[in-house]
Amino acid sequence: MQNWWQVNFPKGQQSLIIPDGDGYTAQIAYGEKGTGKPLILLHGLGSWSYNWRHSIKPLSKDFRVICFDAKGYGFSEKNLSRREETGHQVIELEQIIQALCDEPPIIVAESLGALVALALAAKNPRLIGRLVVINAPIFVEQLPHWAMGLLAQTPLELIHTIDFLRLAYWFAPIVREVMGIERRKVLFDPSILTEEDIYWITYPFIEIPGTLVKVAEELQIAVQEIENFQAKKPNMLSQIQSNLSNIECPTLILWGDQDSWFPLSHGEKLHQHIPNSRFQVLHNCYHDASTGASQVVNSEIIKFLQDTDFC
């Protein structure tokens, strides 16, 4: 197949070196398309920039669209000698903004990416010009999918072994089949997910060593956060929730009305906690809104930015 980065970005896949959450250097894969105000698309857990395939071209007509793979995901660096720490993605998003943007950008973020964006907007309110969050796990009480729980409970040493032996590569047809089935479950219309989509969604897990390990690390961090939250121990979730009122930039909250992972009531509650926010329901939409409701998502983003004089 054609190189996805080359097809979607004039300069193809580019590379950015940043200090990561622990102060070490990390290589971040990114692409950009269009001119104007910077607009960063931020993916969720286990995904990469491909998840925004339906938004890059439409939004780049009016903005300088930047897609990047978070550290440990997609085509970005996977340092297997060090484990990730809670909150590292927030620090790294801040570094990426400062490296690539000469003005506060628009952040459009989905799922775990939305949680990271909310954390940064609360921590450094003036760093972000406009914020769009979609189906954010801000009031999560448990991991939403059985496979996440399975990975989180598997000893990391075993996952390292699976990765070292390249079992995902050798059993690629099975990996694609299973992931295709599960990804279709978070779409209102499963038929829109093509074989090409499945190929690229699974590509990092099959072709890029370290991907499975890093996703497992993130899931283990999430489990620990949820357990600390429930035990009323110090945790990042509580900190983000208590700081939501610090978010100053106009914020659009988009939520799938049939999201079985994070219910609509979570979006309504988030709206109540952010003073300068508006809430929009995505009808006939499950959790994967960037794929399943891309046209509506794109139009709502443009309308929001026009209404808040950011076009």
CSV table of C-alpha atoms in Angstrom, one decimal:
chain,number,residue,atom,x,y,z
A,1,MET,CA,0.0,0.0,0.0
A,2,GLN,CA,1.0,3.6,-0.5
A,3,ASN,CA,2.8,5.3,2.4
A,4,TRP,CA,-0.1,6.9,4.4
A,5,TRP,CA,2.0,9.9,5.5
A,6,GLN,CA,3.1,10.7,2.0
A,7,VAL,CA,-0.4,10.5,0.7
A,8,ASN,CA,-1.9,12.8,3.3
A,9,PHE,CA,0.8,15.4,4.0
A,10,PRO,CA,2.9,17.5,1.5
A,11,LYS,CA,6.1,16.7,3.4
A,12,GLY,CA,5.1,13.2,4.4
A,13,GLN,CA,6.1,12.0,7.8
A,14,GLN,CA,8.2,14.5,9.7
A,15,SER,CA,10.2,14.1,12.9
A,16,LEU,CA,10.4,16.3,16.0
A,17,ILE,CA,12.7,15.8,19.0
A,18,ILE,CA,11.3,16.9,22.3
A,19,PRO,CA,12.1,16.4,26.0
A,20,ASP,CA,9.7,13.8,27.3
A,21,GLY,CA,7.9,13.6,30.7
A,22,ASP,CA,11.1,12.3,32.3
A,23,GLY,CA,13.4,14.8,30.7
A,24,TYR,CA,14.9,12.4,28.2
A,25,THR,CA,14.7,13.1,24.4
A,26,ALA,CA,11.9,11.5,22.4
A,27,GLN,CA,11.3,11.4,18.7
A,28,ILE,CA,7.7,12.3,17.7
A,29,ALA,CA,6.3,11.5,14.2
A,30,TYR,CA,4.0,14.1,12.8
A,31,GLY,CA,2.6,15.5,9.6
A,32,GLU,CA,1.1,18.9,8.7
A,33,LYS,CA,-1.2,20.2,5.9
A,34,GLY,CA,-2.6,23.6,5.1
A,35,THR,CA,-1.9,27.1,6.3
A,36,GLY,CA,-3.4,29.5,8.8
A,37,LYS,CA,-3.9,29.1,12.5
A,38,PRO,CA,-2.4,25.9,13.9
A,39,LEU,CA,-4.9,23.1,14.6
A,40,ILE,CA,-3.6,20.0,16.4
A,41,LEU,CA,-5.5,16.7,16.1
A,42,LEU,CA,-4.9,14.4,19.1
A,43,HIS,CA,-5.7,10.7,19.0
A,44,GLY,CA,-6.8,8.4,21.8
A,45,LEU,CA,-5.4,5.3,23.5
A,46,GLY,CA,-4.0,2.6,21.2
A,47,SER,CA,-4.5,4.8,18.1
A,48,TRP,CA,-2.3,7.0,16.0
A,49,SER,CA,-2.7,9.9,13.5
A,50,TYR,CA,-4.6,7.6,11.1
A,51,ASN,CA,-7.7,8.0,13.3
A,52,TRP,CA,-8.0,11.5,11.9
A,53,ARG,CA,-7.9,10.5,8.3
A,54,HIS,CA,-11.4,11.9,7.6
A,55,SER,CA,-10.6,15.3,9.2
A,56,ILE,CA,-7.2,16.2,7.8
A,57,LYS,CA,-8.2,17.4,4.3
A,58,PRO,CA,-11.5,19.2,5.3
A,59,LEU,CA,-9.9,21.1,8.2
A,60,SER,CA,-6.7,21.9,6.3
A,61,LYS,CA,-8.7,24.1,3.9
A,62,ASP,CA,-8.9,26.8,6.6
A,63,PHE,CA,-6.1,25.8,9.1
A,64,ARG,CA,-2.6,24.5,9.4
A,65,VAL,CA,-3.5,21.0,10.5
A,66,ILE,CA,-0.9,19.1,12.6
A,67,CYS,CA,-1.3,15.4,13.3
A,68,PHE,CA,1.2,13.7,15.6
A,69,ASP,CA,1.6,10.3,17.2
A,70,ALA,CA,1.9,10.5,20.9
A,71,LYS,CA,5.2,9.0,22.3
A,72,GLY,CA,4.9,5.2,22.3
A,73,TYR,CA,2.1,5.2,19.7
A,74,GLY,CA,2.1,4.8,15.9
A,75,PHE,CA,5.3,5.8,14.3
A,76,SER,CA,6.7,7.8,17.3
A,77,GLU,CA,9.6,6.5,19.5
A,78,LYS,CA,9.1,3.6,21.8
A,79,ASN,CA,11.8,3.5,24.4
A,80,LEU,CA,11.5,0.0,26.0
A,81,SER,CA,14.2,0.6,28.6
A,82,ARG,CA,12.0,3.0,30.6
A,83,ARG,CA,8.4,2.7,31.8
A,84,GLU,CA,6.0,5.6,31.3
A,85,GLU,CA,4.9,7.7,34.2
A,86,THR,CA,1.5,9.2,35.0
A,87,GLY,CA,1.0,12.5,33.3
A,88,HIS,CA,3.8,12.2,30.8
A,89,GLN,CA,1.5,12.9,27.8
A,90,VAL,CA,0.5,16.2,29.3
A,91,ILE,CA,4.1,17.4,29.5
A,92,GLU,CA,4.8,16.1,26.0
A,93,LEU,CA,1.8,17.8,24.5
A,94,GLU,CA,3.0,21.1,26.0
A,95,GLN,CA,6.5,20.5,24.5
A,96,ILE,CA,5.0,19.8,21.1
A,97,ILE,CA,2.9,22.9,21.1
A,98,GLN,CA,5.8,25.1,22.0
A,99,ALA,CA,8.0,23.5,19.3
A,100,LEU,CA,5.5,23.6,16.4
A,101,CYS,CA,3.2,26.6,17.2
A,102,ASP,CA,4.0,30.3,17.2
A,103,GLU,CA,0.6,31.1,18.7
A,104,PRO,CA,-1.9,29.3,20.9
A,105,PRO,CA,-3.3,26.5,18.7
A,106,ILE,CA,-6.7,24.9,18.4
A,107,ILE,CA,-6.7,21.4,20.0
A,108,VAL,CA,-9.1,18.8,18.7
A,109,ALA,CA,-8.8,15.7,20.9
A,110,GLU,CA,-10.6,12.4,21.2
A,111,SER,CA,-10.9,9.9,24.1
A,112,LEU,CA,-7.7,9.7,26.1
A,113,GLY,CA,-6.3,12.5,24.0
A,114,ALA,CA,-9.2,14.6,25.2
A,115,LEU,CA,-8.3,13.9,28.8
A,116,VAL,CA,-4.7,15.0,28.1
A,117,ALA,CA,-5.9,18.1,26.4
A,118,LEU,CA,-8.2,19.0,29.4
A,119,ALA,CA,-5.3,18.5,31.8
A,120,LEU,CA,-3.0,20.8,29.9
A,121,ALA,CA,-5.7,23.4,29.3
A,122,ALA,CA,-6.4,23.5,33.1
A,123,LYS,CA,-2.6,23.5,33.9
A,124,ASN,CA,-1.6,26.2,31.4
A,125,PRO,CA,-4.8,28.0,30.4
A,126,ARG,CA,-3.2,30.5,28.0
A,127,LEU,CA,-1.3,27.9,25.9
A,128,ILE,CA,-4.5,26.8,24.0
A,129,GLY,CA,-6.6,29.1,21.9
A,130,ARG,CA,-9.6,26.9,21.4
A,131,LEU,CA,-10.4,23.4,22.6
A,132,VAL,CA,-12.6,20.7,21.2
A,133,VAL,CA,-12.9,17.5,23.2
A,134,ILE,CA,-14.7,14.3,22.1
A,135,ASN,CA,-15.9,11.5,24.3
A,136,ALA,CA,-13.4,12.2,27.1
A,137,PRO,CA,-12.7,9.7,29.9
A,138,ILE,CA,-12.8,12.4,32.5
A,139,PHE,CA,-15.3,10.7,34.9
A,140,VAL,CA,-14.2,7.1,34.1
A,141,GLU,CA,-14.8,4.4,36.8
A,142,GLN,CA,-13.3,1.4,35.0
A,143,LEU,CA,-11.6,0.4,31.8
A,144,PRO,CA,-14.3,0.3,29.2
A,145,HIS,CA,-13.3,-2.8,27.2
A,146,TRP,CA,-12.4,-6.4,28.1
A,147,ALA,CA,-9.2,-6.4,26.0
A,148,MET,CA,-7.9,-3.3,27.9
A,149,GLY,CA,-8.4,-5.1,31.2
A,150,LEU,CA,-6.7,-8.2,29.9
A,151,LEU,CA,-3.6,-6.2,28.7
A,152,ALA,CA,-3.5,-4.2,31.9
A,153,GLN,CA,-3.5,-7.4,34.0
A,154,THR,CA,-0.9,-9.2,31.9
A,155,PRO,CA,2.7,-9.0,33.4
A,156,LEU,CA,4.7,-6.6,31.4
A,157,GLU,CA,7.5,-9.1,31.1
A,158,LEU,CA,5.2,-11.4,29.2
A,159,ILE,CA,4.1,-8.6,26.9
A,160,HIS,CA,7.8,-7.8,26.2
A,161,THR,CA,8.4,-11.4,25.3
A,162,ILE,CA,5.4,-11.5,22.9
A,163,ASP,CA,6.7,-8.3,21.4
A,164,PHE,CA,10.3,-9.6,21.1
A,165,LEU,CA,9.1,-12.7,19.4
A,166,ARG,CA,7.0,-10.6,16.9
A,167,LEU,CA,4.0,-12.8,17.5
A,168,ALA,CA,1.6,-10.0,16.2
A,169,TYR,CA,3.6,-10.0,13.0
A,170,TRP,CA,3.6,-13.8,12.5
A,171,PHE,CA,-0.1,-14.0,13.4
A,172,ALA,CA,-1.1,-10.8,11.5
A,173,PRO,CA,-4.3,-12.1,9.9
A,174,ILE,CA,-5.7,-13.1,13.3
A,175,VAL,CA,-4.6,-9.7,14.8
A,176,ARG,CA,-6.4,-7.8,12.0
A,177,GLU,CA,-9.5,-10.0,12.2
A,178,VAL,CA,-9.8,-9.5,16.0
A,179,MET,CA,-9.1,-5.8,16.0
A,180,GLY,CA,-11.4,-5.3,13.1
A,181,ILE,CA,-14.3,-7.0,15.0
A,182,GLU,CA,-13.6,-4.9,18.1
A,183,ARG,CA,-13.2,-1.6,16.2
A,184,ARG,CA,-16.5,-2.1,14.4
A,185,LYS,CA,-18.2,-2.4,17.8
A,186,VAL,CA,-17.5,1.3,18.5
A,187,LEU,CA,-19.1,2.4,15.2
A,188,PHE,CA,-22.8,3.0,14.7
A,189,ASP,CA,-22.4,1.8,11.1
A,190,PRO,CA,-19.7,-1.0,11.2
A,191,SER,CA,-19.7,-1.3,7.4
A,192,ILE,CA,-17.9,2.0,7.0
A,193,LEU,CA,-14.6,0.4,8.3
A,194,THR,CA,-12.8,-0.9,5.2
A,195,GLU,CA,-10.1,-3.5,4.9
A,196,GLU,CA,-7.6,-0.7,4.2
A,197,ASP,CA,-8.7,1.0,7.5
A,198,ILE,CA,-8.1,-2.3,9.4
A,199,TYR,CA,-4.7,-2.6,7.7
A,200,TRP,CA,-3.6,0.8,8.9
A,201,ILE,CA,-5.2,0.7,12.3
A,202,THR,CA,-3.3,-2.5,13.1
A,203,TYR,CA,-0.1,-1.5,11.3
A,204,PRO,CA,1.9,-0.2,14.4
A,205,PHE,CA,0.9,-3.4,16.4
A,206,ILE,CA,2.0,-5.7,13.6
A,207,GLU,CA,4.9,-3.9,12.0
A,208,ILE,CA,6.5,-1.6,14.7
A,209,PRO,CA,8.1,-3.4,17.7
A,210,GLY,CA,7.3,-1.9,21.1
A,211,THR,CA,3.7,-0.7,20.3
A,212,LEU,CA,2.0,-3.4,22.3
A,213,VAL,CA,4.3,-2.9,25.3
A,214,LYS,CA,3.7,0.9,25.4
A,215,VAL,CA,-0.1,0.5,25.1
A,216,ALA,CA,0.0,-2.0,28.0
A,217,GLU,CA,2.0,0.5,30.1
A,218,GLU,CA,-0.6,3.2,29.5
A,219,LEU,CA,-3.4,0.8,30.5
A,220,GLN,CA,-1.6,-0.1,33.7
A,221,ILE,CA,-1.2,3.6,34.5
A,222,ALA,CA,-5.0,4.0,33.8
A,223,VAL,CA,-5.9,1.1,36.2
A,224,GLN,CA,-3.7,2.5,38.9
A,225,GLU,CA,-5.2,6.0,38.5
A,226,ILE,CA,-8.8,4.6,38.8
A,227,GLU,CA,-7.8,2.5,41.8
A,228,ASN,CA,-6.2,5.5,43.5
A,229,PHE,CA,-9.3,7.6,42.6
A,230,GLN,CA,-11.7,5.1,44.2
A,231,ALA,CA,-9.4,4.7,47.3
A,232,LYS,CA,-9.2,8.6,47.6
A,233,LYS,CA,-5.5,8.5,47.2
A,234,PRO,CA,-3.6,11.2,45.2
A,235,ASN,CA,-4.4,10.7,41.6
A,236,MET,CA,-4.3,12.7,38.3
A,237,LEU,CA,-8.1,12.1,37.6
A,238,SER,CA,-9.1,14.0,40.7
A,239,GLN,CA,-6.6,16.7,40.0
A,240,ILE,CA,-7.9,17.3,36.5
A,241,GLN,CA,-11.5,17.3,37.6
A,242,SER,CA,-10.9,19.8,40.4
A,243,ASN,CA,-9.1,22.1,37.9
A,244,LEU,CA,-11.6,22.1,35.1
A,245,SER,CA,-12.8,25.6,36.1
A,246,ASN,CA,-9.4,26.9,35.3
A,247,ILE,CA,-9.9,26.3,31.6
A,248,GLU,CA,-10.2,29.8,30.0
A,249,CYS,CA,-10.4,29.1,26.3
A,250,PRO,CA,-13.7,28.6,24.6
A,251,THR,CA,-14.4,24.8,24.6
A,252,LEU,CA,-16.6,22.6,22.5
A,253,ILE,CA,-17.6,19.3,24.0
A,254,LEU,CA,-18.8,16.7,21.5
A,255,TRP,CA,-20.3,13.4,22.7
A,256,GLY,CA,-21.8,10.4,21.0
A,257,ASP,CA,-25.3,9.7,22.1
A,258,GLN,CA,-24.7,6.0,22.0
A,259,ASP,CA,-21.2,5.9,23.4
A,260,SER,CA,-21.2,2.7,25.5
A,261,TRP,CA,-17.7,3.4,26.9
A,262,PHE,CA,-18.4,6.8,28.5
A,263,PRO,CA,-22.1,7.8,28.7
A,264,LEU,CA,-23.6,11.0,27.5
A,265,SER,CA,-24.2,12.1,31.2
A,266,HIS,CA,-20.4,12.4,31.5
A,267,GLY,CA,-20.4,15.0,28.7
A,268,GLU,CA,-23.2,16.9,30.3
A,269,LYS,CA,-21.3,16.9,33.6
A,270,LEU,CA,-18.1,18.0,31.9
A,271,HIS,CA,-20.0,20.9,30.3
A,272,GLN,CA,-21.2,22.0,33.8
A,273,HIS,CA,-17.6,22.1,35.1
A,274,ILE,CA,-16.1,24.2,32.3
A,275,PRO,CA,-17.4,27.8,32.4
A,276,ASN,CA,-16.8,28.9,28.8
A,277,SER,CA,-18.0,25.7,27.1
A,278,ARG,CA,-20.8,24.5,24.8
A,279,PHE,CA,-22.1,21.0,24.6
A,280,GLN,CA,-23.2,19.2,21.4
A,281,VAL,CA,-24.6,15.7,21.1
A,282,LEU,CA,-23.5,13.6,18.2
A,283,HIS,CA,-26.6,11.6,17.2
A,284,ASN,CA,-26.2,7.9,16.1
A,285,CYS,CA,-22.6,7.9,17.2
A,286,TYR,CA,-20.7,5.4,19.3
A,287,HIS,CA,-17.3,6.0,20.9
A,288,ASP,CA,-15.2,6.3,17.7
A,289,ALA,CA,-16.6,9.7,16.6
A,290,SER,CA,-13.6,10.7,14.4
A,291,THR,CA,-14.4,7.7,12.2
A,292,GLY,CA,-18.1,7.1,12.7
A,293,ALA,CA,-19.4,10.7,12.7
A,294,SER,CA,-16.5,12.5,10.9
A,295,GLN,CA,-18.6,14.8,8.7
A,296,VAL,CA,-20.7,16.1,11.6
A,297,VAL,CA,-17.5,16.4,13.8
A,298,ASN,CA,-15.8,18.4,11.1
A,299,SER,CA,-18.7,20.7,10.5
A,300,GLU,CA,-19.3,21.3,14.3
A,301,ILE,CA,-15.6,22.2,14.7
A,302,ILE,CA,-15.8,24.7,11.9
A,303,LYS,CA,-19.0,26.2,13.2
A,304,PHE,CA,-17.6,26.5,16.7
A,305,LEU,CA,-14.4,28.2,15.5
A,306,GLN,CA,-16.5,30.6,13.3
A,307,ASP,CA,-18.8,31.4,16.2
A,308,THR,CA,-15.9,32.1,18.5
A,309,ASP,CA,-14.1,34.3,15.9
A,310,PHE,CA,-11.2,31.9,15.4
A,311,CYS,CA,-11.3,31.4,11.7
